[in-house]
Coordinates of C-alpha atoms in Angstrom, one line a residue:
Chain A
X15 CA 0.0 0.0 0.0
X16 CA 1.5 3.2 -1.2
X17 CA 1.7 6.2 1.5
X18 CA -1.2 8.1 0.0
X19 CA -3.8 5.0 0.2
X20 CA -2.5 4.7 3.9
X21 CA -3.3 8.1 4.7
X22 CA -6.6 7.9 2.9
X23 CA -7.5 4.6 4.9
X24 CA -6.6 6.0 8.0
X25 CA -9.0 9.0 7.7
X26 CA -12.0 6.8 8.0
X27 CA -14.7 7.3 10.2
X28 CA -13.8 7.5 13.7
X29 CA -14.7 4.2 15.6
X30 CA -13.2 2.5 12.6
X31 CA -10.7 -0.2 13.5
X32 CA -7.0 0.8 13.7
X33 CA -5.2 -2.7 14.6
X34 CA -6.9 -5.5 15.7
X35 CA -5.2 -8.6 17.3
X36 CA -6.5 -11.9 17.5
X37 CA -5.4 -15.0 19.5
X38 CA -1.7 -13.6 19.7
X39 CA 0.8 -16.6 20.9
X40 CA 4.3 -16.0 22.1
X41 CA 7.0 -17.8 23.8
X42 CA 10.6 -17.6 24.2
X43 CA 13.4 -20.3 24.2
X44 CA 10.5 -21.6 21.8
X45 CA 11.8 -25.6 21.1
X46 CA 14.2 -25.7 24.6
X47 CA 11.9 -27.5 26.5
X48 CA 13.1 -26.6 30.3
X49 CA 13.8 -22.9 29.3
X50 CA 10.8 -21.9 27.3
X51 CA 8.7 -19.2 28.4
X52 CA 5.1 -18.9 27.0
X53 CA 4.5 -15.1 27.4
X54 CA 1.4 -14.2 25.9
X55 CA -1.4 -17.5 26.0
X56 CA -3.9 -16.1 23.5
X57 CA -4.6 -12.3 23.5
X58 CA -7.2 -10.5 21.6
X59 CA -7.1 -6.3 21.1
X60 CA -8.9 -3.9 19.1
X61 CA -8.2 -0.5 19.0
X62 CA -10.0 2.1 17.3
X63 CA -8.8 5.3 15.9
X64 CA -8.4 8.0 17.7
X65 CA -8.8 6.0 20.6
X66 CA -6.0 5.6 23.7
X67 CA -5.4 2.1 24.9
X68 CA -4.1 2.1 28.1
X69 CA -2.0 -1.9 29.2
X70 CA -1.5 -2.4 32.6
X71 CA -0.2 -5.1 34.4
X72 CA 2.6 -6.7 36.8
X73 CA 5.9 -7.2 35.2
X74 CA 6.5 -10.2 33.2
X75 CA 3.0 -10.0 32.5
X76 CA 3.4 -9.8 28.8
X77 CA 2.5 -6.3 28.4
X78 CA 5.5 -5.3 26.4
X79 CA 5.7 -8.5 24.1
X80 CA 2.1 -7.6 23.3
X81 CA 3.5 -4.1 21.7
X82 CA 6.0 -5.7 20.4
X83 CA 4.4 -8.6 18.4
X84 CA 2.0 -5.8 17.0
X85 CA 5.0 -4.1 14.8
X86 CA 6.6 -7.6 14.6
X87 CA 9.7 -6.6 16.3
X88 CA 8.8 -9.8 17.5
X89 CA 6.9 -12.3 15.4
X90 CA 3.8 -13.9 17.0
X91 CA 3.9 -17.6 17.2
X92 CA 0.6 -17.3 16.7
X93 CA -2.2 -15.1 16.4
X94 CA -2.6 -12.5 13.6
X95 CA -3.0 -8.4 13.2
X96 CA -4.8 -6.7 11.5
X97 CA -3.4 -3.1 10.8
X98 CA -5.3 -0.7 8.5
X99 CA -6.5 -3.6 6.4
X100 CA -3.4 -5.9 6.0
X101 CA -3.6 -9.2 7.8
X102 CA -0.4 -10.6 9.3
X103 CA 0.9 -13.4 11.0
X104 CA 4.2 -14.2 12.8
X105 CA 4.4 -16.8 9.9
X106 CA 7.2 -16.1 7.2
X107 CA 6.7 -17.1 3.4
X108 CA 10.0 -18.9 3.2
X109 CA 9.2 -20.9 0.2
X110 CA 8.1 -18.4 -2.5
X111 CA 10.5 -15.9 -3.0
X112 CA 6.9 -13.5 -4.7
X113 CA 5.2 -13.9 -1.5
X114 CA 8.1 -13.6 0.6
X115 CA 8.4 -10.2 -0.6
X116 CA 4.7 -9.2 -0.4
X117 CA 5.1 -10.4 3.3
X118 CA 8.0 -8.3 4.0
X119 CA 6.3 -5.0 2.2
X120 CA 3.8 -5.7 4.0
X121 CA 6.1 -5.8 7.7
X122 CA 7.5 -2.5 6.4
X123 CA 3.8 -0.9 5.8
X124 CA 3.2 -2.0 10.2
X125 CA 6.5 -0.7 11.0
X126 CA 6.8 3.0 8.9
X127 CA 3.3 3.4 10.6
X128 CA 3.5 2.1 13.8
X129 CA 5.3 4.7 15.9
X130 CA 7.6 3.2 19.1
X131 CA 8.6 4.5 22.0
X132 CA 11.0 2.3 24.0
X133 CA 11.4 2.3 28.5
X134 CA 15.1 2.9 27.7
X135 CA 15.0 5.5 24.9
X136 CA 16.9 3.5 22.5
X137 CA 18.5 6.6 20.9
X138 CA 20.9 6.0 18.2
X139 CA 24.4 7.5 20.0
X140 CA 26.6 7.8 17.5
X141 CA 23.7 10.6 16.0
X142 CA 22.8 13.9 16.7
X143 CA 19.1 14.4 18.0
X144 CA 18.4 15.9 14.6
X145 CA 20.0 12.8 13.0
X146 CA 18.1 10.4 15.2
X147 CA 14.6 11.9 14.1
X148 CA 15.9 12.0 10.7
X149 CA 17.1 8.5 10.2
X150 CA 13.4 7.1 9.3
X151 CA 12.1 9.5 7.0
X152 CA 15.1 9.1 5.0
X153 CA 16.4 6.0 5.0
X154 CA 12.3 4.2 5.4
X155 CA 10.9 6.8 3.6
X156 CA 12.6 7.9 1.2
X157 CA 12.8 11.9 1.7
X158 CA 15.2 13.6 0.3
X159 CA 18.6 14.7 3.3
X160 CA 16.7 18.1 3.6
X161 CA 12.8 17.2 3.8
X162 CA 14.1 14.6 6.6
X163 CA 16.3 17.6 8.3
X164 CA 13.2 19.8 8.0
X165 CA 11.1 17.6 9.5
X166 CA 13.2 16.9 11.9
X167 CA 13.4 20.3 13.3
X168 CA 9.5 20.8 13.2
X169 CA 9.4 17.2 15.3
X170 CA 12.0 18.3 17.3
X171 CA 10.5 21.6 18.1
X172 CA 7.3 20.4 18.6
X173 CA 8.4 18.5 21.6
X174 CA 10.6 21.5 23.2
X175 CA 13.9 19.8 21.8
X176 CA 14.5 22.3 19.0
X177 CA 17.1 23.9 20.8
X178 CA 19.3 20.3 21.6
X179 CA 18.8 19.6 17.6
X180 CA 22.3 19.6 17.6
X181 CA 23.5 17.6 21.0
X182 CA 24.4 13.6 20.9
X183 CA 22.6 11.8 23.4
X184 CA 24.9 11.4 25.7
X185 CA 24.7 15.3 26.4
X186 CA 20.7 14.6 27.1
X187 CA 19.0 14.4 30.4
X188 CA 16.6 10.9 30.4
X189 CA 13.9 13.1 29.9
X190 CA 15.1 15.3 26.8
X191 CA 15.9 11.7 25.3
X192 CA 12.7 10.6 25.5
X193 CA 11.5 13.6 23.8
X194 CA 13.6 13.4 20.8
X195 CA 12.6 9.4 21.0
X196 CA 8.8 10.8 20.3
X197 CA 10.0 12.9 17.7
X198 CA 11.8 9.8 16.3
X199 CA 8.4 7.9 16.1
X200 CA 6.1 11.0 15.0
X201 CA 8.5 12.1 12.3
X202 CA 7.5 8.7 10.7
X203 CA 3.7 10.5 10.5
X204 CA 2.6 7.4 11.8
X205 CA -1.2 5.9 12.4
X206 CA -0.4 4.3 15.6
X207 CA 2.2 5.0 18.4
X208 CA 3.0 2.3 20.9
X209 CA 5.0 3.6 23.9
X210 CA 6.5 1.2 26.5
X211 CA 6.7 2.0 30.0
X212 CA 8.0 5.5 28.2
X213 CA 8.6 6.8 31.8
X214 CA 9.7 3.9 34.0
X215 CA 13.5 4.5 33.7
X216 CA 13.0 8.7 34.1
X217 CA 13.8 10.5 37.0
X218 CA 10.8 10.9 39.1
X219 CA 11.1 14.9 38.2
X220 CA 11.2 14.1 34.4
X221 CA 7.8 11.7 34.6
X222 CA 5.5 14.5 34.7
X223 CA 6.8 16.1 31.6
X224 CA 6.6 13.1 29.5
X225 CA 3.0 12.3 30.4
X226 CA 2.6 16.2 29.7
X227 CA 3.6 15.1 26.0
X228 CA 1.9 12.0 25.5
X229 CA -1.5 13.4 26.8
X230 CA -0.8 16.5 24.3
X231 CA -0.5 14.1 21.4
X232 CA -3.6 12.0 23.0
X233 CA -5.8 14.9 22.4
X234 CA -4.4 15.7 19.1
X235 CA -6.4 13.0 17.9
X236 CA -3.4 10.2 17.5
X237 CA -4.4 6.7 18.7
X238 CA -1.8 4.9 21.1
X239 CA -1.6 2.1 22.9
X240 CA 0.7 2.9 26.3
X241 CA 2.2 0.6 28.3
X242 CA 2.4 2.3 31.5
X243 CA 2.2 1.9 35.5
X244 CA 0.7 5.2 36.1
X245 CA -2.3 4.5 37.1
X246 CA -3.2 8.9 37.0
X247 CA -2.3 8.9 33.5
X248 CA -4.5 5.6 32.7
X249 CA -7.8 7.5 33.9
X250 CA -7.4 10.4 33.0
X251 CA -6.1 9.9 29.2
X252 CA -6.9 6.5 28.8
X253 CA -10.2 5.8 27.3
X254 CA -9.8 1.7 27.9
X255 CA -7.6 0.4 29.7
X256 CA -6.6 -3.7 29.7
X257 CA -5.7 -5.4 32.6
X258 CA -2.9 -8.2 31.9
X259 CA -1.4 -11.0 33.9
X260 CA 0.4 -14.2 33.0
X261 CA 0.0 -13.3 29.1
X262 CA -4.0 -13.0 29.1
X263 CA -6.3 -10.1 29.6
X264 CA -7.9 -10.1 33.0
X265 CA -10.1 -7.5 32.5
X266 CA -10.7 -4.7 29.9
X267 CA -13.1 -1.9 30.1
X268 CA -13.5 1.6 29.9
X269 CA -10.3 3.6 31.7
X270 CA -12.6 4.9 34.3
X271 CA -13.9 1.7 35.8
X272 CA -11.1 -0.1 35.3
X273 CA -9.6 1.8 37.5
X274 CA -12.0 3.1 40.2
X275 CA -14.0 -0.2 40.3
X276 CA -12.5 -3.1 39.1
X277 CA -14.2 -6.5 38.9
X278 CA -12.0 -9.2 38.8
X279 CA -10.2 -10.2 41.8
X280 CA -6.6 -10.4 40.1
X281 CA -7.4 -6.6 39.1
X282 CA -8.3 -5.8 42.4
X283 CA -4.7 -6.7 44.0
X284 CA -2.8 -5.6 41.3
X285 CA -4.3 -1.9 42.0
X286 CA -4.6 -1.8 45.6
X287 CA -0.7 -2.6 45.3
X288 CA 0.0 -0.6 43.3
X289 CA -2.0 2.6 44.6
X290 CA -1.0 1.8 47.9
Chain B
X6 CA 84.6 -18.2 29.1
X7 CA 82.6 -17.5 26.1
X8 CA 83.6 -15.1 23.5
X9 CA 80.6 -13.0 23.7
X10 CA 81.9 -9.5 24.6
X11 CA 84.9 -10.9 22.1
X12 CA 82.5 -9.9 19.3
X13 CA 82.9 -6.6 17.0
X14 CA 79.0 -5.9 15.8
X15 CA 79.6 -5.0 12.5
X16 CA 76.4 -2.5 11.8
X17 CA 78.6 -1.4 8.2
X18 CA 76.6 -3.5 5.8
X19 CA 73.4 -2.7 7.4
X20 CA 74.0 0.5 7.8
X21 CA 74.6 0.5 3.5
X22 CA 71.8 -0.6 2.6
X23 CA 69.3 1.5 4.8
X24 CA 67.0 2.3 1.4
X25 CA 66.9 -1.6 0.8
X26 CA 65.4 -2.2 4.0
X27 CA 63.1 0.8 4.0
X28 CA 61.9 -0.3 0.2
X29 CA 61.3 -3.9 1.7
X30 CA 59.5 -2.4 4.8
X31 CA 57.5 -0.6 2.4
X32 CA 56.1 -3.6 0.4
X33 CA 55.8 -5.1 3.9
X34 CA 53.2 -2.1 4.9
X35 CA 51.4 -2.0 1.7
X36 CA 50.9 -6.0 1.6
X37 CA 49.6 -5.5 5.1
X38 CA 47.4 -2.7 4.4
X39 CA 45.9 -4.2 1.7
X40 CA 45.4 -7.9 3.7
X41 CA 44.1 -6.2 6.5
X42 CA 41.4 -3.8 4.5
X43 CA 40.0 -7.3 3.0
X44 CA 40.0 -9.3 5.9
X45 CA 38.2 -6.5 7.5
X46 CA 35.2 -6.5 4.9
X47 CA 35.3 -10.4 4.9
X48 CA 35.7 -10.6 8.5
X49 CA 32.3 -8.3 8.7
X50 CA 30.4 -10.7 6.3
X51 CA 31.2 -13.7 8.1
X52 CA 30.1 -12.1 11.3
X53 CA 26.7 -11.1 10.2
X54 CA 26.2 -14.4 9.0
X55 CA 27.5 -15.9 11.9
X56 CA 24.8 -13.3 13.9
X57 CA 21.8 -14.2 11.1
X58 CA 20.0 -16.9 13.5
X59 CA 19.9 -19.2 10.3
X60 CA 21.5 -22.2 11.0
X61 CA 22.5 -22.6 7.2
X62 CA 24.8 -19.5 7.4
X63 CA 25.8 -19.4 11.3
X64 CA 27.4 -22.9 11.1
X65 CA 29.5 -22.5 7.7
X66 CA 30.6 -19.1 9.4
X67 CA 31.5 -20.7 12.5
X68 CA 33.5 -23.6 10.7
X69 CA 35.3 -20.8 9.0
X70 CA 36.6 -19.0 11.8
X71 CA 37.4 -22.2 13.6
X72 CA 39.5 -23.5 10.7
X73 CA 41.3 -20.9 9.7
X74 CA 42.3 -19.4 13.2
X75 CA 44.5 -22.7 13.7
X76 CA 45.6 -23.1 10.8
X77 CA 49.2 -21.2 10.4
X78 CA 50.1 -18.4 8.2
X79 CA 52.8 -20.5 7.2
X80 CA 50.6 -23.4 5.7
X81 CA 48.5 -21.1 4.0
X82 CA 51.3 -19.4 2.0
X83 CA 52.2 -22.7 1.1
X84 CA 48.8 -23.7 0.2
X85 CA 48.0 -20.5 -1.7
X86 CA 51.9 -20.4 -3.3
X87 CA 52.7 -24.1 -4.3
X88 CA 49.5 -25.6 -3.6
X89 CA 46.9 -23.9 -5.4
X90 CA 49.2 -23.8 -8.5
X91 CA 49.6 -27.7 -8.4
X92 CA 45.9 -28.6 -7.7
X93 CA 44.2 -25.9 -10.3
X94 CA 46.7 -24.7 -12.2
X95 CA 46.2 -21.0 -10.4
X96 CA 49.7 -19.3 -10.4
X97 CA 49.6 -16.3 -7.9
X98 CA 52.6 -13.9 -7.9
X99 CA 54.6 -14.3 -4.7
X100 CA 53.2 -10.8 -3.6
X101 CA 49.7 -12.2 -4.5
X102 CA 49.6 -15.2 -2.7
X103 CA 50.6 -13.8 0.1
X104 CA 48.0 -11.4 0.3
X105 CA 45.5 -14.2 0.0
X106 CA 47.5 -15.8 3.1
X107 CA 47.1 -12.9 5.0
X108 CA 43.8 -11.6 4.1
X109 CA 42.1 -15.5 4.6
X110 CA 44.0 -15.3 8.3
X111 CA 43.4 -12.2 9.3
X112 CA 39.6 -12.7 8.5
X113 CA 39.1 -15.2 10.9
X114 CA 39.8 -12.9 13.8
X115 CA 38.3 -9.3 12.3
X116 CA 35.1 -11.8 12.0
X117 CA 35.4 -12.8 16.1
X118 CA 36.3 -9.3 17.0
X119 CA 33.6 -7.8 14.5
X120 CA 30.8 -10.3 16.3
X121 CA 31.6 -9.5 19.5
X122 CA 31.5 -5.9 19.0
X123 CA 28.0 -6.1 17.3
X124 CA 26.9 -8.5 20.3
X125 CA 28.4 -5.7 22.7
X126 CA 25.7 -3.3 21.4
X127 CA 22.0 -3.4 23.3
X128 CA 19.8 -5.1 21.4
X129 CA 17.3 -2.3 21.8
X130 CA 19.2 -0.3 19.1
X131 CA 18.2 -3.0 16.5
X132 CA 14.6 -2.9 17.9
X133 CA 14.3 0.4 17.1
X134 CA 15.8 0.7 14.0
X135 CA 13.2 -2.1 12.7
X136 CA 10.8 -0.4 14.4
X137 CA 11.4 2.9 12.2
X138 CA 11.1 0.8 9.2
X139 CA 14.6 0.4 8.4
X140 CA 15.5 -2.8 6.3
X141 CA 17.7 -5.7 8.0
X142 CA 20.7 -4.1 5.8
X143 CA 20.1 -0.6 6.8
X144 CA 19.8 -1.4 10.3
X145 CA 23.2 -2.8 10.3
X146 CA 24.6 -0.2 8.0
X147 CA 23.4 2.9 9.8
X148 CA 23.3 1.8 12.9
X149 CA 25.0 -1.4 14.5
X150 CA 28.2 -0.9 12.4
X151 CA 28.8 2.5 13.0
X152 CA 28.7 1.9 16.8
X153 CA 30.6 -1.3 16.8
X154 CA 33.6 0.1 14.5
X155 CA 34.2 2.4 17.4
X156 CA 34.4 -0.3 19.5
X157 CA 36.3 -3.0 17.4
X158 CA 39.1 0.0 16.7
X159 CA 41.4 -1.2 19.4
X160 CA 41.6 -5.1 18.5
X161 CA 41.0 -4.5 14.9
X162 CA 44.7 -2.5 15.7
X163 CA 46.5 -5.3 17.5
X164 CA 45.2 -7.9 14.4
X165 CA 47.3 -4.8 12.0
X166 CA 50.0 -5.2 14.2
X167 CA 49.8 -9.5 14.0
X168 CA 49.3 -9.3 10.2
X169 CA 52.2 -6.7 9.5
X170 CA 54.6 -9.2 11.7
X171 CA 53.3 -11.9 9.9
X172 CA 53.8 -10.5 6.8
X173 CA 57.6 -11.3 7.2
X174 CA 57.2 -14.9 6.6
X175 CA 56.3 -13.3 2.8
X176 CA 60.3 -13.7 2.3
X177 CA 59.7 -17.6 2.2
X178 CA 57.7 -17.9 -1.3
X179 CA 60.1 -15.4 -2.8
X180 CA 58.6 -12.0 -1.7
X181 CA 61.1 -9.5 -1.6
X182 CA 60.3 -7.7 1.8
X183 CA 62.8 -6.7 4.2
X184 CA 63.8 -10.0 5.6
X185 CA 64.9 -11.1 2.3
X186 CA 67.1 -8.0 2.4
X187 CA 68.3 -9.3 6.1
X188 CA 68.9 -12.5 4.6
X189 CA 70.8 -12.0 1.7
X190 CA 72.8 -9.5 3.9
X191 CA 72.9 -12.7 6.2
X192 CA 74.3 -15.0 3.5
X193 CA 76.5 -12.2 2.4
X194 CA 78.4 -11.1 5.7
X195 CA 77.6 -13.9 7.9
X196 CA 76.4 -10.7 10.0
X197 CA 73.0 -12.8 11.4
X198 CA 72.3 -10.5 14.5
X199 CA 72.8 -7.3 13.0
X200 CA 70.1 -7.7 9.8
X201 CA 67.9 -9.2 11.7
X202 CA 67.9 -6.6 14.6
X203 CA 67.5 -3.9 11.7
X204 CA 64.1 -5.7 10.9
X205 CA 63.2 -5.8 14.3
X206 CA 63.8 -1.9 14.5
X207 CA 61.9 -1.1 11.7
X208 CA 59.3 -2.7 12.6
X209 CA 59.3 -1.5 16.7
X210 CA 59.4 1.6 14.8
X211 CA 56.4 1.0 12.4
X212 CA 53.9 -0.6 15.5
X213 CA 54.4 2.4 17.2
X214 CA 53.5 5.0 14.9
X215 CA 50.3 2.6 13.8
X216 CA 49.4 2.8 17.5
X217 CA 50.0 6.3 17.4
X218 CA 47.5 6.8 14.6
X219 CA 45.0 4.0 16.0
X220 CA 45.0 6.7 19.2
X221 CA 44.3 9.6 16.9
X222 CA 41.6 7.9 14.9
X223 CA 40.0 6.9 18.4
X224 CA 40.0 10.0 19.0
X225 CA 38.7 11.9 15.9
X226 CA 35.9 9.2 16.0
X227 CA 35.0 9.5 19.9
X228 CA 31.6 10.4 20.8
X229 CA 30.6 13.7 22.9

């Protein structure tokens, strides 16, 4: 699908389906029997556009394999998603060389359009911030060294970072680096942003700030899935949130009772300890 | 008593032909240069591969390195000299072959030193390359290999160093490098201690302005 009939699919009616996920399987160590871990058992989401999905869940829950199988980063065992009207599923084409290469279009379409924002930044080091943001655009792309640049700057200064266009990462508090990660993501223009845990490893100073940005670009419309273990954030931006443990979903509702009333019993301890 | 302090060094015929050794330490330096260049570029292919997760590729990359990191220098200038000419009728020149004898050894270890580098980096930096769309190729281009040569500098510098000492075995299938200078000058004078410490001077002399340079370049490529 070329860029223009992604851009026209995607401004469908609200309430139409963004990425949809059914039966998603993963495991790792897959094929060692004694160290094999089966992370996700069979997990179903839907998001709509426009729409802010908020994940929740104890650690080792599966939360940030679920993100992850939905741009492929890494391949469900089983389970396919639906993304703006492609099907995929974790399984490769390896035999015919025509469909291989429809299947890894196709992996390219999910992954220019799926925006992700990583716990640990993930920042290329040996780049400038500029260079970081402008790496996708040109090199996924295809935008000429100075559309990328340009766009880079307007990312950059959309997230206050115009200024530390210039610096390398290293020179970056945690928080600046996760802001010229967003850019990184949004310079792609993409349909669906995926952030996880985008402000566990921040100072507790920098959290606020962060949130401020990802509730900013909430209520510009963008649809998100967030991964996340504040629980203010979750009701107050999240319009559903999902409730995950052991790699299925608990419970899934709208943000609000989730949060403030939960039904299942898991839920329940998960939130008094964390809330505590 | 031995006659040891009895000896008068005789540093004359060394001394004579200075530009001889200098012309041989050139060839010496270029041969290396160019070995070393190749086995750099082979040793990155063989690392990916060895990296790729397909069995099909990691195993024949891992049987390479194995193989030819035990295998001497030695037996492959043989090999690549007399061998290669007997069994397919492939004649090399002397300076040829041995070029193929040091690139094939030297790739072995750029390929180890070039995996562990790109298995030094977080994996997250691959993650998000894919995740901006970059192809498997671009991803390594743009990203992994750029961080890892800065970090392969150092070792990649000691296999220069290994190669450029191993490239005076070259003299042995007829290279005319510097030890064939100390040799003839050897045969000549009978003078073995003083040619051969002349090759050990150049080459003292040579390792430490590569080390020099291998400090500047780490240096000129040093992130802020």
């Amino acid at each position: 699908m070329s860029e223009a009939a992604a851009n026209q699919a995607a401004e469908l009616d609200l309430g139409e389906e963004i990425v949809v996920a059914e039966g998603i399987h993963k495991s790792f160590n897959r094929g060692h029997k004694e160290r094999e871990i089966h992370v996700l058992r069979g997990v179903d989401l839907q998001v709509a556009k426009g729409e802010v999905l908020v994940v929740i869940g104890p650690s080792g829950s599966g939360k940030s394999t679920l993100l992850r199988c939905l741009n492929f980063i890494a391949p469900p065992d089983a389970g396919s998603v639906t993304f703006l009207g492609h099907c995929l599923t974790g399984e490769v084409p390896r035999r015919r060389p025509a469909e291989r290469m429809r299947y890894e279009r196709a992996l390219r379409f999910y992954r220019t359009h799926i925006g992700m924002v990583f716990q640990h930044f993930n920042l290329f080091p040996h780049m400038t911030a500029a260079d970081n943001v402008a790496l996708g655009p040109t090199r996924a792309l295809g935008l000429t060294r100075r559309e990328a640049k340009e766009r880079s700057l307007e990312e950059l200064e959309r997230v206050g970072m115009g200024e530390k266009a210039g610096q390398y990462p290293s020179q970056l508090s945690g928080g600046q680096k996760q802001r010229v990660a967003i850019a990184r993501a949004l310079a792609m223009r993409p349909q669906l942003m995926l952030f996880d845990e985008a402000t566990s490893a921040l100072d507790p100073e920098l959290i606020g700030g962060i949130l401020e940005e990802m509730k900013r670009l909430a209520e510009s419309g963008m649809t998100m899935i967030v991964v996340t273990h504040e629980m203010g954030f979750a009701r107050e931006v999240g319009d559903r949130v999902l409730f995950m443990d052991e790699g299925v979903v608990v419970e899934e509702g709208g943000a609000r009772e989730v949060i403030e009333s939960p039904q299942h019993e898991r839920t329940q301890a998960f939130l008094s300890a964390i809330l505590s | 008593m031995t006659n040891l302090l009895a000896y008068e060094f005789a540093w004359g015929p060394v001394l004579d032909r200075w530009d001889l050794f200098l012309l041989g330490a050139w060839l010496d330096v270029w041969v290396t240069a160019i070995s070393f260049g190749l086995a750099c570029a082979l040793g990155i292919g063989i690392a990916v591969l060895r990296l790729s997760g397909v069995r099909l590729l990691s195993a024949p990359a891992f049987a390479y390195v194995q193989i030819l990191r035990g295998v001497p220098l030695l037996v492959f200038l043989y090999w690549v000299y007399f061998g290669v000419a007997i069994v397919i009728g492939l004649n090399f020149s002397p300076v040829q072959a041995g070029i193929v004898a040091l690139t094939l050894t030297g790739s072995a270890y750029t390929a180890e030193i070039f995996r562990g580098g790109l298995q030094a980096l977080d994996a997250g930096q691959a993650e998000a390359s894919r995740s901006l769309g970059l192809s498997r190729t671009g991803t390594y281009r743009h990203v992994l290999l750029p961080q890892t040569l800065r970090i392969v500098i150092p070792p990649l510098g000691n296999v220069f160093i290994g190669l450029l000492k191993g490239a005076t075995l070259l003299s042995i299938i007829a290279v005319s490098d510097m030890v064939s200078v100390a040799n003839e000058l050897n045969i000549n004078f009978f003078t073995p201690f003083e040619a051969f410490t002349a090759v050990a001077v150049i080459l003292v002399a040579l390792v430490a302005v590569f080390s020099a340079g291998v400090t500047v370049l780490e240096r000129v490529l040093r992130l802020p």
